Structure formats: structure tokens, C-alpha cells
Coordinates of C-alpha atoms and ligand atoms in Angstrom, one line a residue:
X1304 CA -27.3 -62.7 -8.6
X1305 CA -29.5 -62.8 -5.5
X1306 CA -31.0 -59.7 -4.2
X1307 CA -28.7 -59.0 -1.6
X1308 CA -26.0 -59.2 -4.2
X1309 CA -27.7 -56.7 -6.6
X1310 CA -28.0 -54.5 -3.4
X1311 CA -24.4 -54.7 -2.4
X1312 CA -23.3 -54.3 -6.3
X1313 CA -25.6 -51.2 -6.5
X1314 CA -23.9 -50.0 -2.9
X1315 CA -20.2 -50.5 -4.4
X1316 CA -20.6 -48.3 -7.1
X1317 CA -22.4 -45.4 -5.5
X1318 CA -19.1 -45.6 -3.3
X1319 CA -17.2 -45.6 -5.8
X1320 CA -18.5 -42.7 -7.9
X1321 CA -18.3 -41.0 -4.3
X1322 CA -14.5 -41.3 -4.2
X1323 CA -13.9 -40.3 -7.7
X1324 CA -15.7 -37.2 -7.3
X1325 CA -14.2 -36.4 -3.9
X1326 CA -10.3 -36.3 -5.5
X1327 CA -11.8 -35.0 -8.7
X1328 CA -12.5 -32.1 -6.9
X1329 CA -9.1 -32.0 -4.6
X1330 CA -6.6 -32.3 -7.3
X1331 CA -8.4 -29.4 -9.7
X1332 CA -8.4 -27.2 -6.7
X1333 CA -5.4 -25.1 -8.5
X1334 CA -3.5 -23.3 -5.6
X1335 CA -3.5 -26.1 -3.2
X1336 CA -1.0 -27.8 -4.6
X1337 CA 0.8 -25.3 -6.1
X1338 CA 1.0 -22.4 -3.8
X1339 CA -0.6 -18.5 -4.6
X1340 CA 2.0 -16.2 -5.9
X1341 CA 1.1 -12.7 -4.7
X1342 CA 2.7 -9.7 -6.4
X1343 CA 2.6 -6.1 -5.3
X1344 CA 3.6 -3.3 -6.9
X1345 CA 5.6 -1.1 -4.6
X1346 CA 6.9 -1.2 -0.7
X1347 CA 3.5 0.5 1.1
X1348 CA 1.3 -2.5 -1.3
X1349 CA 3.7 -5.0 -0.3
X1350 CA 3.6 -4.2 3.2
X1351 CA 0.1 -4.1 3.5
X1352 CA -0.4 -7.7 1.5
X1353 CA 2.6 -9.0 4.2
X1354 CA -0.1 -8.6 7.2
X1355 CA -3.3 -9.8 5.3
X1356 CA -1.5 -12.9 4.0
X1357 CA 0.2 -13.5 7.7
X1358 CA 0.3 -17.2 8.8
X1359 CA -1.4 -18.5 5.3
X1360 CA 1.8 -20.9 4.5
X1361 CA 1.4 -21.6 0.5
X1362 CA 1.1 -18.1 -0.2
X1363 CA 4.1 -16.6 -1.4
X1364 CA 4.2 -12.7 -1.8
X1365 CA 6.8 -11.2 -3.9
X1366 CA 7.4 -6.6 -4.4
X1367 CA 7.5 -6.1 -8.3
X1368 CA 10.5 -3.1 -7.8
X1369 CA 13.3 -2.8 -5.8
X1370 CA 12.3 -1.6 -2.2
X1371 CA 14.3 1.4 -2.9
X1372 CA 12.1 3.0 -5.9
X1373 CA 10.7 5.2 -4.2
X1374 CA 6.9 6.6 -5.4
X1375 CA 6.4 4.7 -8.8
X1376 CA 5.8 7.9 -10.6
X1377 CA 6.8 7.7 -14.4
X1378 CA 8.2 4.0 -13.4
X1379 CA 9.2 1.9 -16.6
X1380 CA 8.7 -2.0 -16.4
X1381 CA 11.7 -4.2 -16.6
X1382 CA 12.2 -7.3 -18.6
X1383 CA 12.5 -8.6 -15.2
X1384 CA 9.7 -6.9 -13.6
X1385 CA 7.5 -8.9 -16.9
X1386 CA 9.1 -11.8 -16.0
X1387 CA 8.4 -11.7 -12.2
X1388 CA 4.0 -11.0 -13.3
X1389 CA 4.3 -14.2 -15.5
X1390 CA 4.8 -16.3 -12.3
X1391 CA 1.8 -14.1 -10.7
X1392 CA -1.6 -14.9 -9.5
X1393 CA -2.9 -12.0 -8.3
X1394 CA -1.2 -8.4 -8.6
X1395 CA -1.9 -6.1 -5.8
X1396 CA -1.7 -2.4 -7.3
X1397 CA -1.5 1.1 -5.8
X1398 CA -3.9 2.3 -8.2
X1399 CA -5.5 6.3 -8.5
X1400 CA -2.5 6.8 -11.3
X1401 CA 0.6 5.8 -9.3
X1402 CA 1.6 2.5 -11.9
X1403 CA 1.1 4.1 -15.5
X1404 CA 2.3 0.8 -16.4
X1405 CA -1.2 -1.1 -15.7
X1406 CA -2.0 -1.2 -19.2
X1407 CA 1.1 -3.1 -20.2
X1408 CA 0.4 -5.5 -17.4
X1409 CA -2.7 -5.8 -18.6
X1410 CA -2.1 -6.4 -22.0
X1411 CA 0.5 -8.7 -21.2
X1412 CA -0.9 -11.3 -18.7
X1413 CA -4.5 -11.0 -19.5
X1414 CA -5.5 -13.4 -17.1
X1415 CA -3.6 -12.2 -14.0
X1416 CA -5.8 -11.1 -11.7
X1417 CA -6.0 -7.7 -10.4
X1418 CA -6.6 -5.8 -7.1
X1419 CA -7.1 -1.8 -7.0
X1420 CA -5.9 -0.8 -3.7
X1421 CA -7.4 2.9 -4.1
X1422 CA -10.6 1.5 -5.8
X1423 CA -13.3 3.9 -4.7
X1424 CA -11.8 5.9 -2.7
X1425 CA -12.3 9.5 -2.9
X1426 CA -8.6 11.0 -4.0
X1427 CA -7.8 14.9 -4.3
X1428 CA -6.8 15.3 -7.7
X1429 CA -3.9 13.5 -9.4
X1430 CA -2.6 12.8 -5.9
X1431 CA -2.2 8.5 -5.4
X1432 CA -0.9 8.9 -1.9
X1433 CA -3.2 7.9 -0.2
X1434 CA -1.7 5.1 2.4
X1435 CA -0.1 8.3 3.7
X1436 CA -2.9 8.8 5.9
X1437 CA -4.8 6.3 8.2
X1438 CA -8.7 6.5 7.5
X1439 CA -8.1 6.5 4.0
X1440 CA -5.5 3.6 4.6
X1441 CA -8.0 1.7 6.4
X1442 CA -10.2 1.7 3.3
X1443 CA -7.3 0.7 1.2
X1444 CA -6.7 -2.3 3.8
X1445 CA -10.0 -3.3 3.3
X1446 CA -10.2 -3.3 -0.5
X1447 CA -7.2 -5.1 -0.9
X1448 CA -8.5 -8.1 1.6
X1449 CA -11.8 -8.2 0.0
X1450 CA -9.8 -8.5 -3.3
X1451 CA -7.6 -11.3 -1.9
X1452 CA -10.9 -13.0 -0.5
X1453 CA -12.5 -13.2 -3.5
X1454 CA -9.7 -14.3 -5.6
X1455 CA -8.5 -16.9 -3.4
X1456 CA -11.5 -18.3 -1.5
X1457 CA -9.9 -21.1 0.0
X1458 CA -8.4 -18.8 2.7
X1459 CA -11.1 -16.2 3.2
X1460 CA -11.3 -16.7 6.5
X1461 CA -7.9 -16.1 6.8
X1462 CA -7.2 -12.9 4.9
X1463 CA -10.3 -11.6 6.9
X1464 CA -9.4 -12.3 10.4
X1465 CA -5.7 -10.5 9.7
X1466 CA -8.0 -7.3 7.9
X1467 CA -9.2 -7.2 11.3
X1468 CA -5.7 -7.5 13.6
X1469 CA -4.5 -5.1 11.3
X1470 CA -7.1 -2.6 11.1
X1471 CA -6.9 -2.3 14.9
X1472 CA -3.3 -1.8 15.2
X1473 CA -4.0 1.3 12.3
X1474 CA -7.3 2.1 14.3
X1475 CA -4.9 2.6 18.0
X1476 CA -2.2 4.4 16.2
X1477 CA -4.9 7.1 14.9
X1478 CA -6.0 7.7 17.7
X1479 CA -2.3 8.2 19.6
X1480 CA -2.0 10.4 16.8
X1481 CA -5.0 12.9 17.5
X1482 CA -4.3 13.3 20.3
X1483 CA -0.6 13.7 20.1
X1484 CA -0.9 16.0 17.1
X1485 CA -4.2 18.0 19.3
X1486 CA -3.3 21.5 20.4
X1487 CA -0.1 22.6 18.6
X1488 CA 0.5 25.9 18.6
X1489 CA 1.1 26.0 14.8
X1490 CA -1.0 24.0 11.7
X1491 CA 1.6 25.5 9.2
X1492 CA 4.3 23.4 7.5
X1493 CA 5.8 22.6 3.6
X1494 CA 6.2 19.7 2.0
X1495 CA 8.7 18.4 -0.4
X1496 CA 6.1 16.7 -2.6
X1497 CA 2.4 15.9 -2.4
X1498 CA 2.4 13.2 -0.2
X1499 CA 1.2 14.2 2.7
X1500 CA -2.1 16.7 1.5
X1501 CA -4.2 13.4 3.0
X1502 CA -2.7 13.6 6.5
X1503 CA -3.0 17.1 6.7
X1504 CA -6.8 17.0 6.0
X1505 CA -7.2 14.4 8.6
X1506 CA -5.5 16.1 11.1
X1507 CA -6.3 19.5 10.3
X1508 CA -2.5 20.6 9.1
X1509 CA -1.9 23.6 6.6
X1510 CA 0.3 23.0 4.1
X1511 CA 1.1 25.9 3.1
X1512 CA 4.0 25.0 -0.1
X1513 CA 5.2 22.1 -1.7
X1514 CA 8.1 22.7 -2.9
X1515 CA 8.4 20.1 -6.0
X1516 CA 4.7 20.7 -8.0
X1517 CA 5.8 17.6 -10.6
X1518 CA 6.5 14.3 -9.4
X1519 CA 10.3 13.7 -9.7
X1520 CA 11.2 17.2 -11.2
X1521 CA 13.4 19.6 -9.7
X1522 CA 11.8 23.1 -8.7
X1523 CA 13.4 25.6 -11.0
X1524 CA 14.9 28.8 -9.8
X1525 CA 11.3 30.9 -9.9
X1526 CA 9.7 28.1 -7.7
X1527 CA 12.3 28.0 -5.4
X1528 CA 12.4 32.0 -5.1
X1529 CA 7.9 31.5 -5.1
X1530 CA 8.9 29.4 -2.1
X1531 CA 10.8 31.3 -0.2
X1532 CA 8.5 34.4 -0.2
X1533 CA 5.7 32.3 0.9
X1534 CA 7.8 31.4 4.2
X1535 CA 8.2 35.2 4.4
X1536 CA 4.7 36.0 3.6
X1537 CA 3.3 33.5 6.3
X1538 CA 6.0 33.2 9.3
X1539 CA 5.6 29.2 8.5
X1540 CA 9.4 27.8 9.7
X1541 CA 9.5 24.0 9.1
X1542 CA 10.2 22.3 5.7
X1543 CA 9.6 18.7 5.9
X1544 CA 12.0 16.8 4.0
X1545 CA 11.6 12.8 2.1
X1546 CA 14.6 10.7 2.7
X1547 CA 13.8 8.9 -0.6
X1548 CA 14.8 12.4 -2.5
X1549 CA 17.8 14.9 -3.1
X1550 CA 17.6 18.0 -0.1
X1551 CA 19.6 20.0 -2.6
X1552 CA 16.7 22.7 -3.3
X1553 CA 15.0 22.4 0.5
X1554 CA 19.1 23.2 2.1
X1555 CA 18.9 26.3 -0.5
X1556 CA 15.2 27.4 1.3
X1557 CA 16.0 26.8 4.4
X1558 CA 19.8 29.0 3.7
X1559 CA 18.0 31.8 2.6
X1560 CA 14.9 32.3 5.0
X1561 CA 16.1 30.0 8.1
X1562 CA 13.8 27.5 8.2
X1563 CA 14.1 24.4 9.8
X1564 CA 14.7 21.2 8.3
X1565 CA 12.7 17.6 9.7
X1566 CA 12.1 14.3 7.9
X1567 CA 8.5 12.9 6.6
X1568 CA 9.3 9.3 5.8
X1569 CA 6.5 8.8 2.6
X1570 CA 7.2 4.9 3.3
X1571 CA 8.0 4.0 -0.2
X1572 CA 11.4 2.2 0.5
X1573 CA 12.3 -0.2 3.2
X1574 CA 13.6 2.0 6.0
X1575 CA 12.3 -0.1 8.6
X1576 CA 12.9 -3.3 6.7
X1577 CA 10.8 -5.8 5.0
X1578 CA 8.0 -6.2 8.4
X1579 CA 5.1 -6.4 8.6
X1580 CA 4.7 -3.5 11.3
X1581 CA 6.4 -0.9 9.1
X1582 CA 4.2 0.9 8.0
X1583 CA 3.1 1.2 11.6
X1584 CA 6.3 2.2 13.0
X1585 CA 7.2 4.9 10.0
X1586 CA 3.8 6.6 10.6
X1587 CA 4.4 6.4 14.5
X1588 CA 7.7 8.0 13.6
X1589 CA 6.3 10.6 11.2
X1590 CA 3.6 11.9 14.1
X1591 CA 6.4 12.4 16.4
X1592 CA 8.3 14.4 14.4
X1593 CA 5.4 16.3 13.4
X1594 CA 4.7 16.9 16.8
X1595 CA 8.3 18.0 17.4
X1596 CA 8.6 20.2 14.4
X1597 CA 5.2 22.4 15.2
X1598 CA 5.7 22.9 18.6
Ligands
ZN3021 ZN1 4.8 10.3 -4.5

């Protein structure tokens, strides 16, 4: 073989060990093919993973409950529910105690992967709810993108860009909401259950009672009656309601001292359907009534 042909031979196979490597590399690239199936626990997760996954086509996010469940307190997995993580990728969580199920998850699809959305952030004791206000939310945006970024780098740039569209939109509707909720001549209000204790530190509220102490238990007589004589004690007037729960104990306080009855929508079922802006319109919602209620 003459030199040129050596050189041409020599050429032809560096070309061809380039081509190999380059679809090597494409057709072990897992999720390109395939799709990402994104799982979230419950409606505020799912919400939240609907505008950081916006416009990213093979990505495919499914809600683990029924987007009636309400909080996920004391909430038993399904066969179903099992069957639905199988299929899973990643598994977007609440996290600071709401799922007491993560250890079954865990145990069950060890190598699902798994995003905190609470995951250092400071929470008040025993109290997960903290989408329920908007700094703390932010935070909870951000984790949850920084999860999705790391576990699926092909669309970083992606997942980062929508943080940022989103985080605005939360950003604007804080600030409506200081300055709607400025000034009110009263602070005071009751809640049906802890939901709400991170709102009212960011906007300076009193909560003065909740009126269910447990998560899904039913104030007994002596708590309703505890109730009652606080809203005596203090001249506080409003109870604020959850549509996702029975008003049979708050229509007994408000019979016997006269209080008012308005409606705090916790966002934990779909009320304003499965878009991406609900969360965004509940919370606008919730300030105006707020704002209606204390004036
Ligand atoms: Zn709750």
C-alpha cells in the first residue's frame, strides 16, 4: 500500500471510531428516547412541577392522589398509587412530615429519585404548609427546580428559565398582597387548621385560634367551648373556613358568639383546575378575602 493509501486507511478509521462514539453516546442517553416521568405527590407539588416543566415536550408529569385529597396528612398509599411510582423517574415531595409514606416509597423503588420540596427551609414546628405563603414558596420553587436540574440535565436550561417566569409572577403577587393587606384595621382572625400560621407571619396577621389542633380530627366539645371564649375574650369576629373540610364545628362557633364565616382556600384540591396559574389565582383569591374579612 502506498503512503497515501496508509494515510487515507488511517483517516477512515479515525472516522469511523468518531461515528461510533457519537451514537454510542445518543442512544444511552436514557430519557431522550423515552420520555421523563415526573411524579408529585399532592395538588400544590403538582402545580408547581406543571410551570417548571412548561414547554419541555418528553416530560410527562403525573399527581400521585386524587386532586381531591386534600392535605396528605395520615395519607395511606394505594396499590395504585405503588403502581403509578414504578413508572416514575423522579418523585417530587412535599416533604417537612406531610407524606409519612416516604419510607415505603423509599423502600420500594430504591432507585427513584427524590426531590424535597421543603428541604432546608426553616418550618414552625410540625407544621408542612409551607406553599401557603409566598417567600417561603419561592424557596420551595427553587428547590424543587434545582432538584429537577440536576436529575435531568438535559433540560437545565429549561427548568431554570421557567424558575425564573415563575418566581416573578409569585414575586408581583407579594407585593399586590402587602400592600393590599397594609393598613387593616384588625390583624385578628381563626383558622380552621394550621395552614395558614406562615402567611400570617409574613404579613403580620394574628391568629388568634385554630379551631382543629390535630390534622383531620374533629374539635371535641371542650375545644369548641375553649374556642368560643377566646372570641369573647378578644373581640376577634372572623373564622376562616377550608373548603376541603366539614364547617359542622366552625357553623356551631359562629351560632353561639356571631362570628362571621369566610373561605381560605389551602390549595390542596383542584378548585381552579389542573393550571398552571393556580396556585396564583387561589392565593390572589385568598388576599382578597382576607382583605374583605378584616376590614
Ligand atoms: Zn394541612
Amino acid at each position: 500500500m502506498s503512503f497515501y493509501g496508509k494515510f487515507f486507511k488511517k483517516i477512515l478509521v479515525f472516522f469511523c471510531c468518531f461515528v461510533l462514539m457519537i451514537t454510542g453516546v445518543s442512544c444511552t442517553t436514557p430519557t431522550a428516547n423515552q420520555g421523563l416521568t415526573i411524579v408529585s405527590s399532592f395538588y400544590p407539588v403538582y402545580i408547581t412541577v406543571l410551570n417548571l416543566t412548561e414547554g419541555i415536550g418528553d416530560v410527562n408529569v403525573i399527581n400521585l392522589t386524587p386532586y381531591t385529597t386534600g392535605c396528605l396528612h395520615d395519607y395511606q398509599l394505594t396499590t395504585q398509587n405503588m403502581k403509578t411510582l414504578e413508572t416514575a423517574h423522579i418523585f417530587v415531595q412535599n416533604g417537612a412530615h406531610m407524606e409519612s409514606f416516604t419510607d415505603k416509597v423509599v423502600q420500594n423503588c430504591p432507585d427513584l429519585t427524590i426531590i424535597e420540596a421543603c428541604k432546608g427551609i426553616e418550618t414552625l414546628e410540625h407544621n408542612p404548609h409551607i406553599w401557603l405563603s409566598f417567600t417561603p414558596y419561592m424557596q420551595y420553587v427553587k428547590n424543587i427546580a434545582h432538584g429537577l436540574m440536576t436529575a435531568d440535565p438535559a433540560h437545565a436550561t429549561q427548568y431554570e428559565n421557567n424558575m425564573h417566569i415563575y418566581l416573578q409572577k409569585i414575586q408581583a403577587l407579594k407585593e399586590d398582597a402587602a400592600q393590599t393587606l397594609d393598613n387593616l384595621p384588625s390583624r385578628d382572625m381563626i383558622i380552621f387548621h394550621e395552614a395558614f400560621p406562615y402567611f400570617a407571619i409574613e404579613f403580620d396577621l394574628n391568629i388568634v385560634a385554630t379551631i382543629e389542633r390535630e390534622p383531620d380530627e374533629a374539635p371535641v366539645a371542650k375545644e369548641l367551648a375553649e374556642t368560643c371564649d377566646i372570641i369573647k375574650e378578644t373581640g376577634c369576629s372572623v373564622l376562616f373556613a377550608e373548603p376541603d373540610y366539614s364547617q359542622a364545628a366552625i357553623d356551631v362557633i359562629a351560632r353561639e358568639t356571631g362570628a362571621t364565616i369566610h373561605i381560605l382556600d389551602p390549595i390542596t384540591t383542584n378548585r381552579h383546575g389542573n393550571t398552571k396559574d393556580a396556585y396564583l389565582l387561589a392565593m390572589a383569591q385568598n388576599v382578597k378575602t382576607l382583605k374583605e374579612a378584616l376590614s
